Amino acid sequence: MGKGLNVFCTQNGWIDNESLWFEIRESANDDVVVAVGFVEVIMEESGCVANRRECFGKLRLFLASDGPVKSAKVI
């Protein structure tokens, strides 16, 4: 997947981990579709917070036979 959840950021900000949520939308034997959301914190050059923006997306998580995520795809 490359950049992880940062692919859903709109202005190259950082993810406020405390705002992160996910919801399982579909489930099969070897993959799960999840909706994710978080608040992106956008900084000014001075280091001050300029804005906070809600971001959303969907991922298909491909699972190993013993359970852990082996890969993910943005959908």
Short mmCIF file of C-alpha atoms in Angstrom, two decimals:
data_model
loop_
_atom_site.label_atom_id
_atom_site.label_comp_id
_atom_site.label_asym_id
_atom_site.label_seq_id
_atom_site.Cartn_x
_atom_site.Cartn_y
_atom_site.Cartn_z
CA MET A 1 0.00 0.00 0.00
CA GLY A 2 2.97 2.30 0.30
CA LYS A 3 2.13 5.32 2.46
CA GLY A 4 -0.41 3.61 4.70
CA LEU A 5 -3.40 5.68 5.82
CA ASN A 6 -1.65 8.87 4.67
CA VAL A 7 -3.06 8.18 1.19
CA PHE A 8 -6.35 9.55 2.56
CA CYS A 9 -4.80 12.84 3.75
CA THR A 10 -5.85 15.83 1.65
CA GLN A 11 -3.05 18.30 2.37
CA ASN A 12 -0.02 16.24 3.41
CA GLY A 13 -0.81 16.72 7.09
CA TRP A 14 -0.44 14.18 9.86
CA ILE A 15 -3.02 11.83 11.34
CA ASP A 16 -4.42 12.59 14.78
CA ASN A 17 -4.20 9.02 16.11
CA GLU A 18 -6.77 9.73 18.83
CA SER A 19 -9.39 10.43 16.14
CA LEU A 20 -8.74 7.22 14.16
CA TRP A 21 -11.70 4.86 13.72
CA PHE A 22 -12.60 1.92 11.51
CA GLU A 23 -15.70 -0.10 10.72
CA ILE A 24 -15.86 -3.52 9.08
CA ARG A 25 -18.14 -3.32 6.03
CA GLU A 26 -17.62 -6.77 4.46
CA SER A 27 -15.93 -9.93 5.61
CA ALA A 28 -14.86 -13.09 3.77
CA ASN A 29 -12.48 -15.94 4.61
CA ASP A 30 -9.34 -14.22 3.38
CA ASP A 31 -10.21 -10.53 3.16
CA VAL A 32 -12.08 -7.76 4.96
CA VAL A 33 -13.32 -4.40 3.68
CA VAL A 34 -13.03 -1.61 6.24
CA ALA A 35 -14.07 2.01 6.22
CA VAL A 36 -11.56 4.24 8.01
CA GLY A 37 -11.65 7.82 9.16
CA PHE A 38 -9.48 10.25 11.07
CA VAL A 39 -8.72 13.93 11.52
CA GLU A 40 -5.81 15.26 9.47
CA VAL A 41 -3.85 17.98 11.25
CA ILE A 42 -2.50 20.58 8.85
CA MET A 43 0.43 22.68 10.05
CA GLU A 44 1.67 26.13 9.08
CA GLU A 45 5.35 26.66 8.32
CA SER A 46 5.68 28.25 11.76
CA GLY A 47 4.70 24.95 13.36
CA CYS A 48 1.24 26.09 14.47
CA VAL A 49 -1.88 24.10 13.64
CA ALA A 50 -3.52 25.76 10.64
CA ASN A 51 -6.50 23.46 10.20
CA ARG A 52 -8.02 20.11 11.08
CA ARG A 53 -9.85 18.20 8.36
CA GLU A 54 -11.83 14.96 8.51
CA CYS A 55 -10.61 12.30 6.09
CA PHE A 56 -12.27 9.05 5.06
CA GLY A 57 -11.51 6.04 2.89
CA LYS A 58 -11.96 2.33 2.33
CA LEU A 59 -9.44 -0.48 2.39
CA ARG A 60 -9.54 -4.14 1.44
CA LEU A 61 -7.34 -6.02 3.90
CA PHE A 62 -6.01 -9.37 2.71
CA LEU A 63 -5.53 -11.77 5.61
CA ALA A 64 -3.02 -14.55 6.15
CA SER A 65 -4.47 -17.96 6.99
CA ASP A 66 -3.53 -17.46 10.66
CA GLY A 67 -5.26 -14.04 10.86
CA PRO A 68 -2.82 -11.12 10.50
CA VAL A 69 -3.06 -8.64 7.63
CA LYS A 70 -0.64 -9.60 4.86
CA SER A 71 -1.47 -6.72 2.49
CA ALA A 72 -3.95 -3.91 1.89
CA LYS A 73 -5.44 -2.15 -1.10
CA VAL A 74 -7.17 1.24 -1.25
CA ILE A 75 -10.61 0.88 -2.82
#
